[in-house]
Amino acid sequence: MAAGAKRAFFSMGEHTLKVPMELFAINRRRLAERLKKVAPNTVVVLQGGQDVSLYCTDVDYKFQQESYFNWMFGVREPGFYGALDVNKGRSFLFIPRLPEEYSVFLGKIKSTDDFKAYYDVDEVHYNDQIKDVLKSLNPKKLLTLHGLNTDSGYTCKEAVFEGISEFNVDNSILHPEIAECRVIKTPEEIEVIRYTNKISSEAHKVVMQKIHPGMYEYQGEAIFLEYCYYVGGARSEAYTCICGSGENAAILHYGHAGAPNDKRIEDGDLCLFDMGCKYAGYTSDITVTFPASGKFTEDQKAIYNAVLIARTAVIENMKPGVSWVDMHRLAFKMMLTYLKKFGLLVGDVDEMIEAGIGAILQPHGLGHLLGCDVHDVGGYLDGHPTRPAEPGFNKLRTARTLLPGMVLTVEPGCYFNDVMLQKAMKNPDQAKFFNAAVLERVKNVGSVRIEDDVLVTDCGAEILTDVPRTVEEIEEFILKAKRCDSGLLESLQSPEN
């Protein structure tokens, strides 16, 4: 940016975080530095997201930018292309030519200069000029994005434009380099993730204080989304909200269209609420588990503490050079050891892990990378550890060694899922580890998951999430709110009022 020029940033108002467009310029520079070593004299070309109609209607889904495009340019609008001259580091945006009637239905048509200033790029042209502009750069190759997302199983959408066949296109080089860039967060990116954690944490706390028996699960979702948008300016959620109570908490991705957070919350239910907001294209992912009544039963307390001790042990041992697989094993060991002391399990803990008992009670990995996507990219890139085959470990979303700047979720859980438990109790090699009488008593607890977003630092780890975590903290936090509500009600009912 020229000296004295106005700083470009994204914001949803003075009460929200200002995200400098320099964040995305830094990302482009990092990518260019990597590519200079493997593909000099090339130009990166990305295609941004498009508006998608709701089936055959003239109503569109709420637009969210494609994550790689957001990472490089921070563009909010659909229909854009972007390019990066690797050697010179120059950035280009290409925008759609909009018809005059756009200004009637959708607002002012911004000029190329408007977008150049707002997104702080070197040049802005129209989409129908892509071929000519790229020809003038005389690249040895165009690098397009093509690679597998190991979390979704889907392949990135490769840029396509009229005239691309006239270039030497390589779609194999870019993906591993840009994905590796996204694994390590810059200080600027971390500040945005801090913000999404701050807003989501506060929203979770509001939900914890307002939820009570007799309400419906979706009302917790509504409270959360309203807070994130109204207070934090976060228009989009990072993923479909999971608001499971009672037995629904044992369904890992509850909240979908077939189970839309629609159960009535009963007295005695544990609520497992997994929700996060998205701001400036960056996400958060937080799970809290709390009693709807504000007070844990003794069995609920025991299961909760088994998960909490696993979560805390992992975070205390996270640091650069540590294997994520080892952290997963540590979580299993801590949780199963506690459950053995409680009386739910019997036998040798290492043998339990080998027999897959950890996977029965926690049928998912310890956590995942977090960034522009809630399950962020880079989990199984070439040159890094492959997915483990061992039962209980084969669900890990990454097996990497931790590095400074990584942000991961730590989310151990203990689930009493009937399908998983019935299969286990029919298998003598697994059933022998369970105390059947205690299992029958506690399986109505539902489930517990505790999930924090954690930054790997130079010498350890930093928890970005800020919600009550211990049993005592949760009970005091919820009951304090209930006392306040009760006091307010009594004052309103007083004859003096």
GROMACS .gro file of C-alpha atoms in nm:
model
  497
    1MET     CA    1   0.000   0.000   0.000
    2ALA     CA    2   0.133   0.344  -0.089
    3ALA     CA    3   0.253   0.570   0.194
    4GLY     CA    4  -0.035   0.775   0.330
    5ALA     CA    5  -0.299   0.559   0.165
    6LYS     CA    6  -0.610   0.470   0.363
    7ARG     CA    7  -0.581   0.128   0.526
    8ALA     CA    8  -0.821  -0.126   0.375
    9PHE     CA    9  -1.006  -0.354   0.614
   10PHE     CA   10  -1.319  -0.563   0.659
   11SER     CA   11  -1.553  -0.482   0.946
   12MET     CA   12  -1.919  -0.522   1.038
   13GLY     CA   13  -1.921  -0.200   1.241
   14GLU     CA   14  -1.724  -0.015   1.502
   15HIS     CA   15  -1.816  -0.275   1.768
   16THR     CA   16  -1.667  -0.560   1.563
   17LEU     CA   17  -1.315  -0.661   1.470
   18LYS     CA   18  -1.140  -0.470   1.191
   19VAL     CA   19  -0.967  -0.726   0.971
   20PRO     CA   20  -0.695  -0.564   0.760
   21MET     CA   21  -0.674  -0.664   0.395
   22GLU     CA   22  -0.302  -0.690   0.466
   23LEU     CA   23  -0.388  -1.029   0.621
   24PHE     CA   24  -0.467  -1.166   0.276
   25ALA     CA   25  -0.171  -0.987   0.116
   26ILE     CA   26   0.057  -1.163   0.366
   27ASN     CA   27  -0.102  -1.495   0.270
   28ARG     CA   28  -0.029  -1.425  -0.096
   29ARG     CA   29   0.331  -1.335  -0.020
   30ARG     CA   30   0.378  -1.656   0.179
   31LEU     CA   31   0.240  -1.861  -0.109
   32ALA     CA   32   0.456  -1.680  -0.365
   33GLU     CA   33   0.771  -1.747  -0.161
   34ARG     CA   34   0.693  -2.120  -0.151
   35LEU     CA   35   0.611  -2.137  -0.521
   36LYS     CA   36   0.924  -1.951  -0.631
   37LYS     CA   37   1.122  -2.254  -0.514
   38VAL     CA   38   0.919  -2.512  -0.706
   39ALA     CA   39   0.748  -2.322  -0.989
   40PRO     CA   40   0.912  -1.988  -1.079
   41ASN     CA   41   0.778  -1.773  -1.362
   42THR     CA   42   0.423  -1.900  -1.306
   43VAL     CA   43   0.088  -1.740  -1.232
   44VAL     CA   44  -0.167  -1.878  -0.985
   45VAL     CA   45  -0.528  -1.860  -1.099
   46LEU     CA   46  -0.818  -1.923  -0.861
   47GLN     CA   47  -1.190  -1.911  -0.928
   48GLY     CA   48  -1.405  -1.779  -0.646
   49GLY     CA   49  -1.745  -1.908  -0.541
   50GLN     CA   50  -2.065  -1.860  -0.738
   51ASP     CA   51  -2.421  -1.785  -0.632
   52VAL     CA   52  -2.623  -2.106  -0.618
   53SER     CA   53  -3.000  -2.105  -0.656
   54LEU     CA   54  -3.228  -2.300  -0.426
   55TYR     CA   55  -3.316  -2.579  -0.668
   56CYS     CA   56  -3.527  -2.434  -0.953
   57THR     CA   57  -3.630  -2.116  -0.770
   58ASP     CA   58  -3.503  -1.761  -0.808
   59VAL     CA   59  -3.391  -1.765  -0.443
   60ASP     CA   60  -3.020  -1.815  -0.372
   61TYR     CA   61  -2.848  -1.986  -0.082
   62LYS     CA   62  -2.676  -1.736   0.148
   63PHE     CA   63  -2.339  -1.693  -0.022
   64GLN     CA   64  -2.014  -1.795   0.146
   65GLN     CA   65  -1.684  -1.754  -0.033
   66GLU     CA   66  -1.479  -2.057  -0.140
   67SER     CA   67  -1.218  -2.104   0.131
   68TYR     CA   68  -0.896  -2.097  -0.074
   69PHE     CA   69  -1.017  -1.786  -0.254
   70ASN     CA   70  -1.104  -1.624   0.077
   71TRP     CA   71  -0.761  -1.717   0.216
   72MET     CA   72  -0.587  -1.543  -0.076
   73PHE     CA   73  -0.810  -1.241  -0.134
   74GLY     CA   74  -1.073  -1.197   0.140
   75VAL     CA   75  -1.337  -1.127  -0.125
   76ARG     CA   76  -1.700  -1.141  -0.008
   77GLU     CA   77  -1.877  -1.126  -0.345
   78PRO     CA   78  -1.951  -1.414  -0.583
   79GLY     CA   79  -1.833  -1.448  -0.941
   80PHE     CA   80  -1.473  -1.330  -0.900
   81TYR     CA   81  -1.145  -1.473  -1.025
   82GLY     CA   82  -0.804  -1.400  -0.877
   83ALA     CA   83  -0.445  -1.430  -0.995
   84LEU     CA   84  -0.100  -1.404  -0.840
   85ASP     CA   85   0.220  -1.344  -1.037
   86VAL     CA   86   0.459  -1.569  -0.844
   87ASN     CA   87   0.785  -1.396  -0.935
   88LYS     CA   88   0.667  -1.036  -0.901
   89GLY     CA   89   0.416  -1.095  -0.624
   90ARG     CA   90   0.153  -0.885  -0.802
   91SER     CA   91  -0.211  -0.961  -0.732
   92PHE     CA   92  -0.506  -0.939  -0.970
   93LEU     CA   93  -0.882  -0.959  -0.925
   94PHE     CA   94  -1.127  -1.013  -1.208
   95ILE     CA   95  -1.487  -0.907  -1.151
   96PRO     CA   96  -1.808  -0.979  -1.342
   97ARG     CA   97  -1.951  -0.714  -1.574
   98LEU     CA   98  -2.289  -0.641  -1.422
   99PRO     CA   99  -2.597  -0.526  -1.617
  100GLU     CA  100  -2.750  -0.187  -1.545
  101GLU     CA  101  -3.053  -0.342  -1.375
  102TYR     CA  102  -2.820  -0.479  -1.104
  103SER     CA  103  -2.819  -0.129  -0.953
  104VAL     CA  104  -3.199  -0.137  -0.929
  105PHE     CA  105  -3.234  -0.475  -0.757
  106LEU     CA  106  -2.901  -0.530  -0.582
  107GLY     CA  107  -2.737  -0.192  -0.531
  108LYS     CA  108  -2.459   0.028  -0.662
  109ILE     CA  109  -2.232  -0.123  -0.926
  110LYS     CA  110  -1.879  -0.080  -0.796
  111SER     CA  111  -1.598   0.008  -1.032
  112THR     CA  112  -1.266  -0.168  -1.075
  113ASP     CA  113  -1.108   0.116  -0.877
  114ASP     CA  114  -1.356   0.063  -0.593
  115PHE     CA  115  -1.258  -0.302  -0.563
  116LYS     CA  116  -0.886  -0.225  -0.603
  117ALA     CA  117  -0.901   0.010  -0.305
  118TYR     CA  118  -1.124  -0.211  -0.090
  119TYR     CA  119  -0.934  -0.536  -0.140
  120ASP     CA  120  -0.592  -0.370  -0.162
  121VAL     CA  121  -0.475  -0.560  -0.472
  122ASP     CA  122  -0.248  -0.439  -0.750
  123GLU     CA  123  -0.491  -0.458  -1.041
  124VAL     CA  124  -0.862  -0.520  -1.102
  125HIS     CA  125  -1.008  -0.610  -1.441
  126TYR     CA  126  -1.325  -0.771  -1.574
  127ASN     CA  127  -1.375  -1.144  -1.615
  128ASP     CA  128  -1.385  -1.114  -1.993
  129GLN     CA  129  -1.030  -0.972  -1.982
  130ILE     CA  130  -0.868  -1.263  -1.797
  131LYS     CA  131  -0.708  -1.421  -2.102
  132ASP     CA  132  -0.555  -1.097  -2.229
  133VAL     CA  133  -0.425  -0.986  -1.889
  134LEU     CA  134  -0.266  -1.324  -1.819
  135LYS     CA  135  -0.115  -1.336  -2.169
  136SER     CA  136   0.056  -1.003  -2.097
  137LEU     CA  137   0.229  -1.162  -1.797
  138ASN     CA  138   0.384  -1.426  -2.024
  139PRO     CA  139   0.379  -1.704  -1.763
  140LYS     CA  140   0.565  -2.028  -1.810
  141LYS     CA  141   0.261  -2.202  -1.659
  142LEU     CA  142  -0.075  -2.126  -1.506
  143LEU     CA  143  -0.114  -2.301  -1.171
  144THR     CA  144  -0.470  -2.407  -1.098
  145LEU     CA  145  -0.610  -2.571  -0.787
  146HIS     CA  146  -0.681  -2.943  -0.797
  147GLY     CA  147  -0.653  -3.173  -0.497
  148LEU     CA  148  -0.841  -3.389  -0.251
  149ASN     CA  149  -0.989  -3.255   0.069
  150THR     CA  150  -0.924  -3.549   0.303
  151ASP     CA  151  -1.199  -3.439   0.543
  152SER     CA  152  -1.483  -3.420   0.291
  153GLY     CA  153  -1.354  -3.657   0.023
  154TYR     CA  154  -1.430  -3.393  -0.239
  155THR     CA  155  -1.190  -3.238  -0.491
  156CYS     CA  156  -1.121  -2.866  -0.520
  157LYS     CA  157  -1.290  -2.684  -0.807
  158GLU     CA  158  -1.033  -2.595  -1.071
  159ALA     CA  159  -1.047  -2.251  -1.232
  160VAL     CA  160  -1.196  -2.247  -1.580
  161PHE     CA  161  -1.233  -1.945  -1.809
  162GLU     CA  162  -1.268  -1.878  -2.178
  163GLY     CA  163  -0.926  -1.909  -2.343
  164ILE     CA  164  -0.756  -2.113  -2.070
  165SER     CA  165  -0.674  -2.382  -2.327
  166GLU     CA  166  -0.423  -2.138  -2.482
  167PHE     CA  167  -0.203  -2.163  -2.171
  168ASN     CA  168   0.025  -2.432  -2.032
  169VAL     CA  169  -0.183  -2.531  -1.728
  170ASP     CA  170  -0.047  -2.731  -1.434
  171ASN     CA  171  -0.296  -2.850  -1.172
  172SER     CA  172  -0.059  -3.062  -0.960
  173ILE     CA  173   0.178  -2.806  -0.805
  174LEU     CA  174  -0.051  -2.555  -0.633
  175HIS     CA  175  -0.266  -2.766  -0.404
  176PRO     CA  176  -0.002  -2.909  -0.166
  177GLU     CA  177   0.173  -2.573  -0.141
  178ILE     CA  178  -0.132  -2.359  -0.066
  179ALA     CA  179  -0.279  -2.621   0.168
  180GLU     CA  180   0.048  -2.631   0.364
  181CYS     CA  181   0.037  -2.252   0.390
  182ARG     CA  182  -0.311  -2.274   0.540
  183VAL     CA  183  -0.195  -2.520   0.808
  184ILE     CA  184   0.024  -2.258   0.979
  185LYS     CA  185  -0.163  -1.943   1.080
  186THR     CA  186  -0.009  -1.597   1.072
  187PRO     CA  187  -0.047  -1.360   1.370
  188GLU     CA  188  -0.309  -1.171   1.167
  189GLU     CA  189  -0.512  -1.488   1.108
  190ILE     CA  190  -0.482  -1.586   1.473
  191GLU     CA  191  -0.634  -1.253   1.575
  192VAL     CA  192  -0.943  -1.328   1.367
  193ILE     CA  193  -0.970  -1.678   1.514
  194ARG     CA  194  -0.933  -1.523   1.860
  195TYR     CA  195  -1.227  -1.301   1.775
  196THR     CA  196  -1.447  -1.585   1.651
  197ASN     CA  197  -1.363  -1.771   1.972
  198LYS     CA  198  -1.444  -1.467   2.184
  199ILE     CA  199  -1.783  -1.416   2.020
  200SER     CA  200  -1.871  -1.786   2.015
  201SER     CA  201  -1.760  -1.831   2.377
  202GLU     CA  202  -1.978  -1.544   2.494
  203ALA     CA  203  -2.269  -1.675   2.288
  204HIS     CA  204  -2.233  -2.020   2.446
  205LYS     CA  205  -2.236  -1.861   2.791
  206VAL     CA  206  -2.557  -1.675   2.714
  207VAL     CA  207  -2.713  -2.002   2.598
  208MET     CA  208  -2.599  -2.183   2.914
  209GLN     CA  209  -2.764  -1.920   3.129
  210LYS     CA  210  -3.089  -1.900   2.935
  211ILE     CA  211  -3.159  -2.268   2.863
  212HIS     CA  212  -3.381  -2.450   3.110
  213PRO     CA  213  -3.603  -2.759   3.112
  214GLY     CA  214  -3.914  -2.712   2.905
  215MET     CA  215  -3.737  -2.522   2.628
  216TYR     CA  216  -3.650  -2.680   2.293
  217GLU     CA  217  -3.306  -2.755   2.162
  218TYR     CA  218  -3.347  -2.523   1.864
  219GLN     CA  219  -3.407  -2.231   2.099
  220GLY     CA  220  -3.049  -2.273   2.219
  221GLU     CA  221  -2.937  -2.260   1.857
  222ALA     CA  222  -3.144  -1.945   1.800
  223ILE     CA  223  -2.996  -1.771   2.104
  224PHE     CA  224  -2.644  -1.856   1.991
  225LEU     CA  225  -2.688  -1.737   1.631
  226GLU     CA  226  -2.861  -1.418   1.738
  227TYR     CA  227  -2.576  -1.326   1.972
  228CYS     CA  228  -2.304  -1.401   1.719
  229TYR     CA  229  -2.468  -1.187   1.451
  230TYR     CA  230  -2.614  -0.908   1.664
  231VAL     CA  231  -2.312  -0.860   1.890
  232GLY     CA  232  -2.027  -1.001   1.683
  233GLY     CA  233  -2.131  -0.923   1.325
  234ALA     CA  234  -2.083  -1.291   1.236
  235ARG     CA  235  -2.345  -1.344   0.967
  236SER     CA  236  -2.264  -1.711   0.910
  237GLU     CA  237  -2.224  -2.008   1.136
  238ALA     CA  238  -1.914  -2.223   1.085
  239TYR     CA  239  -2.125  -2.541   1.051
  240THR     CA  240  -2.474  -2.668   1.129
  241CYS     CA  241  -2.540  -2.614   1.499
  242ILE     CA  242  -2.552  -2.930   1.713
  243CYS     CA  243  -2.785  -2.891   2.011
  244GLY     CA  244  -2.835  -3.239   2.152
  245SER     CA  245  -3.003  -3.304   2.486
  246GLY     CA  246  -3.049  -3.634   2.666
  247GLU     CA  247  -3.000  -3.930   2.433
  248ASN     CA  248  -2.962  -3.699   2.131
  249ALA     CA  249  -2.623  -3.591   2.266
  250ALA     CA  250  -2.489  -3.932   2.163
  251ILE     CA  251  -2.550  -3.849   1.795
  252LEU     CA  252  -2.223  -3.694   1.679
  253HIS     CA  253  -2.361  -3.469   1.406
  254TYR     CA  254  -2.711  -3.416   1.542
  255GLY     CA  255  -2.892  -3.104   1.419
  256HIS     CA  256  -2.922  -3.196   1.050
  257ALA     CA  257  -3.249  -3.180   0.855
  258GLY     CA  258  -3.356  -3.525   0.974
  259ALA     CA  259  -3.297  -3.436   1.339
  260PRO     CA  260  -3.323  -3.057   1.350
  261ASN     CA  261  -3.261  -2.978   1.718
  262ASP     CA  262  -3.632  -3.021   1.783
  263LYS     CA  263  -3.651  -3.219   2.108
  264ARG     CA  264  -3.800  -3.071   2.424
  265ILE     CA  265  -3.531  -3.042   2.692
  266GLU     CA  266  -3.630  -3.232   3.004
  267ASP     CA  267  -3.531  -3.190   3.367
  268GLY     CA  268  -3.225  -3.407   3.426
  269ASP     CA  269  -3.098  -3.381   3.067
  270LEU     CA  270  -2.741  -3.298   2.984
  271CYS     CA  271  -2.716  -3.053   2.695
  272LEU     CA  272  -2.430  -3.106   2.449
  273PHE     CA  273  -2.418  -2.790   2.237
  274ASP     CA  274  -2.155  -2.771   1.960
  275MET     CA  275  -2.165  -2.435   1.779
  276GLY     CA  276  -1.927  -2.182   1.626
  277CYS     CA  277  -1.944  -1.862   1.427
  278LYS     CA  278  -1.760  -1.750   1.114
  279TYR     CA  279  -1.619  -1.401   1.060
  280ALA     CA  280  -1.414  -1.268   0.768
  281GLY     CA  281  -1.398  -1.624   0.641
  282TYR     CA  282  -1.246  -1.771   0.960
  283THR     CA  283  -1.419  -2.014   1.194
  284SER     CA  284  -1.452  -2.129   1.552
  285ASP     CA  285  -1.569  -2.466   1.687
  286ILE     CA  286  -1.671  -2.495   2.052
  287THR     CA  287  -1.864  -2.759   2.244
  288VAL     CA  288  -2.004  -2.721   2.593
  289THR     CA  289  -2.185  -2.988   2.795
  290PHE     CA  290  -2.396  -2.875   3.088
  291PRO     CA  291  -2.701  -2.982   3.290
  292ALA     CA  292  -3.024  -2.813   3.182
  293SER     CA  293  -3.126  -2.782   3.547
  294GLY     CA  294  -2.791  -2.629   3.644
  295LYS     CA  295  -2.688  -2.921   3.866
  296PHE     CA  296  -2.501  -3.237   3.762
  297THR     CA  297  -2.607  -3.573   3.902
  298GLU     CA  298  -2.328  -3.783   4.051
  299ASP     CA  299  -2.315  -4.007   3.742
  300GLN     CA  300  -2.317  -3.708   3.507
  301LYS     CA  301  -2.039  -3.551   3.710
  302ALA     CA  302  -1.825  -3.866   3.684
  303ILE     CA  303  -1.862  -3.897   3.307
  304TYR     CA  304  -1.800  -3.525   3.262
  305ASN     CA  305  -1.483  -3.538   3.472
  306ALA     CA  306  -1.354  -3.837   3.275
  307VAL     CA  307  -1.370  -3.626   2.959
  308LEU     CA  308  -1.240  -3.312   3.128
  309ILE     CA  309  -0.930  -3.486   3.260
  310ALA     CA  310  -0.855  -3.615   2.908
  311ARG     CA  311  -0.902  -3.270   2.756
  312THR     CA  312  -0.679  -3.102   3.015
  313ALA     CA  313  -0.402  -3.362   2.988
  314VAL     CA  314  -0.387  -3.320   2.610
  315ILE     CA  315  -0.366  -2.940   2.622
  316GLU     CA  316  -0.098  -2.954   2.892
  317ASN     CA  317   0.112  -3.186   2.672
  318MET     CA  318   0.065  -3.010   2.338
  319LYS     CA  319   0.379  -2.845   2.201
  320PRO     CA  320   0.586  -2.840   1.883
  321GLY     CA  321   0.726  -3.181   1.792
  322VAL     CA  322   0.448  -3.379   1.958
  323SER     CA  323   0.254  -3.632   1.750
  324TRP     CA  324  -0.122  -3.577   1.730
  325VAL     CA  325  -0.163  -3.956   1.732
  326ASP     CA  326   0.013  -3.964   2.069
  327MET     CA  327  -0.223  -3.696   2.197
  328HIS     CA  328  -0.519  -3.906   2.087
  329ARG     CA  329  -0.377  -4.207   2.270
  330LEU     CA  330  -0.320  -3.994   2.580
  331ALA     CA  331  -0.684  -3.878   2.572
  332PHE     CA  332  -0.804  -4.238   2.552
  333LYS     CA  333  -0.574  -4.345   2.834
  334MET     CA  334  -0.678  -4.065   3.069
  335MET     CA  335  -1.049  -4.107   3.005
  336LEU     CA  336  -1.052  -4.486   3.030
  337THR     CA  337  -0.840  -4.481   3.347
  338TYR     CA  338  -1.089  -4.247   3.511
  339LEU     CA  339  -1.385  -4.457   3.399
  340LYS     CA  340  -1.212  -4.764   3.544
  341LYS     CA  341  -1.179  -4.590   3.881
  342PHE     CA  342  -1.544  -4.491   3.856
  343GLY     CA  343  -1.637  -4.856   3.808
  344LEU     CA  344  -1.770  -4.851   3.452
  345LEU     CA  345  -1.467  -5.036   3.311
  346VAL     CA  346  -1.253  -5.324   3.436
  347GLY     CA  347  -0.918  -5.461   3.322
  348ASP     CA  348  -0.596  -5.323   3.178
  349VAL     CA  349  -0.632  -4.981   3.012
  350ASP     CA  350  -0.375  -5.048   2.738
  351GLU     CA  351  -0.558  -5.368   2.650
  352MET     CA  352  -0.885  -5.172   2.639
  353ILE     CA  353  -0.736  -4.932   2.384
  354GLU     CA  354  -0.605  -5.220   2.175
  355ALA     CA  355  -0.949  -5.387   2.186
  356GLY     CA  356  -1.114  -5.066   2.061
  357ILE     CA  357  -1.296  -4.964   2.380
  358GLY     CA  358  -1.183  -4.606   2.329
  359ALA     CA  359  -1.345  -4.606   1.986
  360ILE     CA  360  -1.674  -4.741   2.129
  361LEU     CA  361  -1.700  -4.461   2.381
  362GLN     CA  362  -1.546  -4.196   2.151
  363PRO     CA  363  -1.601  -4.292   1.787
  364HIS     CA  364  -1.420  -3.989   1.646
  365GLY     CA  365  -1.074  -3.840   1.645
  366LEU     CA  366  -0.937  -3.614   1.916
  367GLY     CA  367  -0.976  -3.302   1.703
  368HIS     CA  368  -0.890  -3.134   1.376
  369LEU     CA  369  -0.717  -2.837   1.220
  370LEU     CA  370  -0.918  -2.514   1.227
  371GLY     CA  371  -0.908  -2.205   1.005
  372CYS     CA  372  -1.105  -2.095   0.701
  373ASP     CA  373  -1.289  -2.427   0.727
  374VAL     CA  374  -1.408  -2.581   1.050
  375HIS     CA  375  -1.231  -2.902   0.942
  376ASP     CA  376  -0.941  -2.715   0.790
  377VAL     CA  377  -0.720  -2.850   0.514
  378GLY     CA  378  -0.379  -3.013   0.544
  379GLY     CA  379  -0.459  -3.316   0.754
  380TYR     CA  380  -0.305  -3.575   0.524
  381LEU     CA  381  -0.082  -3.400   0.273
  382ASP     CA  382   0.197  -3.592   0.102
  383GLY     CA  383   0.515  -3.598   0.304
  384HIS     CA  384   0.332  -3.616   0.636
  385PRO     CA  385   0.213  -3.917   0.842
  386THR     CA  386  -0.066  -4.115   0.680
  387ARG     CA  387  -0.395  -4.206   0.845
  388PRO     CA  388  -0.350  -4.473   1.116
  389ALA     CA  389  -0.524  -4.806   1.058
  390GLU     CA  390  -0.566  -4.897   1.425
  391PRO     CA  391  -0.930  -4.904   1.547
  392GLY     CA  392  -1.001  -4.590   1.743
  393PHE     CA  393  -0.726  -4.403   1.557
  394ASN     CA  394  -0.847  -4.441   1.198
  395LYS     CA  395  -1.098  -4.160   1.246
  396LEU     CA  396  -0.827  -3.903   1.317
  397ARG     CA  397  -0.851  -3.608   1.079
  398THR     CA  398  -0.476  -3.563   1.094
  399ALA     CA  399  -0.176  -3.759   1.221
  400ARG     CA  400   0.069  -3.471   1.189
  401THR     CA  401   0.341  -3.358   1.425
  402LEU     CA  402   0.247  -3.029   1.592
  403LEU     CA  403   0.407  -2.706   1.473
  404PRO     CA  404   0.390  -2.350   1.607
  405GLY     CA  405   0.102  -2.161   1.447
  406MET     CA  406  -0.127  -2.460   1.409
  407VAL     CA  407  -0.477  -2.416   1.549
  408LEU     CA  408  -0.655  -2.739   1.640
  409THR     CA  409  -0.966  -2.839   1.827
  410VAL     CA  410  -0.925  -3.060   2.132
  411GLU     CA  411  -1.256  -3.242   2.171
  412PRO     CA  412  -1.253  -3.568   2.362
  413GLY     CA  413  -1.593  -3.719   2.436
  414CYS     CA  414  -1.771  -4.006   2.604
  415TYR     CA  415  -2.086  -4.126   2.427
  416PHE     CA  416  -2.339  -4.387   2.529
  417ASN     CA  417  -2.465  -4.470   2.184
  418ASP     CA  418  -2.696  -4.774   2.184
  419VAL     CA  419  -2.578  -4.898   1.844
  420MET     CA  420  -2.212  -4.892   1.946
  421LEU     CA  421  -2.277  -5.037   2.291
  422GLN     CA  422  -2.498  -5.323   2.170
  423LYS     CA  423  -2.230  -5.432   1.923
  424ALA     CA  424  -1.964  -5.415   2.193
  425MET     CA  425  -2.165  -5.617   2.444
  426LYS     CA  426  -2.212  -5.892   2.185
  427ASN     CA  427  -1.835  -5.911   2.132
  428PRO     CA  428  -1.669  -6.109   2.415
  429ASP     CA  429  -1.334  -5.942   2.348
  430GLN     CA  430  -1.492  -5.604   2.423
  431ALA     CA  431  -1.776  -5.688   2.661
  432LYS     CA  432  -1.530  -5.819   2.920
  433PHE     CA  433  -1.405  -5.465   2.985
  434PHE     CA  434  -1.748  -5.328   3.082
  435ASN     CA  435  -1.923  -5.351   3.416
  436ALA     CA  436  -2.267  -5.425   3.273
  437ALA     CA  437  -2.457  -5.311   3.581
  438VAL     CA  438  -2.286  -4.971   3.591
  439LEU     CA  439  -2.321  -4.933   3.215
  440GLU     CA  440  -2.695  -4.994   3.236
  441ARG     CA  441  -2.721  -4.727   3.504
  442VAL     CA  442  -2.511  -4.455   3.339
  443LYS     CA  443  -2.600  -4.492   2.972
  444ASN     CA  444  -2.900  -4.266   3.027
  445VAL     CA  445  -2.652  -3.990   3.109
  446GLY     CA  446  -2.642  -3.930   2.734
  447SER     CA  447  -2.302  -3.804   2.632
  448VAL     CA  448  -2.031  -3.553   2.712
  449ARG     CA  449  -1.803  -3.367   2.471
  450ILE     CA  450  -1.570  -3.084   2.568
  451GLU     CA  451  -1.419  -2.891   2.278
  452ASP     CA  452  -1.172  -2.604   2.283
  453ASP     CA  453  -0.986  -2.430   2.004
  454VAL     CA  454  -0.615  -2.440   2.085
  455LEU     CA  455  -0.316  -2.259   1.935
  456VAL     CA  456   0.020  -2.436   1.928
  457THR     CA  457   0.282  -2.187   2.048
  458ASP     CA  458   0.662  -2.199   2.040
  459CYS     CA  459   0.676  -2.379   2.372
  460GLY     CA  460   0.329  -2.517   2.442
  461ALA     CA  461  -0.034  -2.439   2.371
  462GLU     CA  462  -0.282  -2.158   2.431
  463ILE     CA  463  -0.655  -2.212   2.480
  464LEU     CA  464  -0.847  -1.960   2.268
  465THR     CA  465  -1.189  -2.065   2.397
  466ASP     CA  466  -1.324  -1.905   2.717
  467VAL     CA  467  -1.619  -2.087   2.873
  468PRO     CA  468  -1.675  -2.248   3.217
  469ARG     CA  469  -1.515  -2.592   3.213
  470THR     CA  470  -1.508  -2.758   3.555
  471VAL     CA  471  -1.824  -2.900   3.713
  472GLU     CA  472  -1.803  -2.636   3.985
  473GLU     CA  473  -1.757  -2.350   3.738
  474ILE     CA  474  -2.049  -2.463   3.525
  475GLU     CA  475  -2.289  -2.508   3.818
  476GLU     CA  476  -2.196  -2.175   3.972
  477PHE     CA  477  -2.223  -1.995   3.638
  478ILE     CA  478  -2.570  -2.133   3.559
  479LEU     CA  479  -2.708  -2.107   3.911
  480LYS     CA  480  -2.583  -1.748   3.944
  481ALA     CA  481  -2.790  -1.657   3.641
  482LYS     CA  482  -3.094  -1.837   3.783
  483ARG     CA  483  -3.054  -1.651   4.113
  484CYS     CA  484  -3.040  -1.322   3.926
  485ASP     CA  485  -3.353  -1.411   3.728
  486SER     CA  486  -3.529  -1.516   4.047
  487GLY     CA  487  -3.432  -1.194   4.221
  488LEU     CA  488  -3.555  -0.986   3.929
  489LEU     CA  489  -3.886  -1.175   3.924
  490GLU     CA  490  -3.935  -1.123   4.297
  491SER     CA  491  -3.866  -0.751   4.263
  492LEU     CA  492  -4.117  -0.720   3.981
  493GLN     CA  493  -4.379  -0.904   4.187
  494SER     CA  494  -4.318  -0.688   4.496
  495PRO     CA  495  -4.617  -0.474   4.601
  496GLU     CA  496  -4.387  -0.172   4.593
  497ASN     CA  497  -4.358  -0.221   4.216
   0.00000   0.00000   0.00000
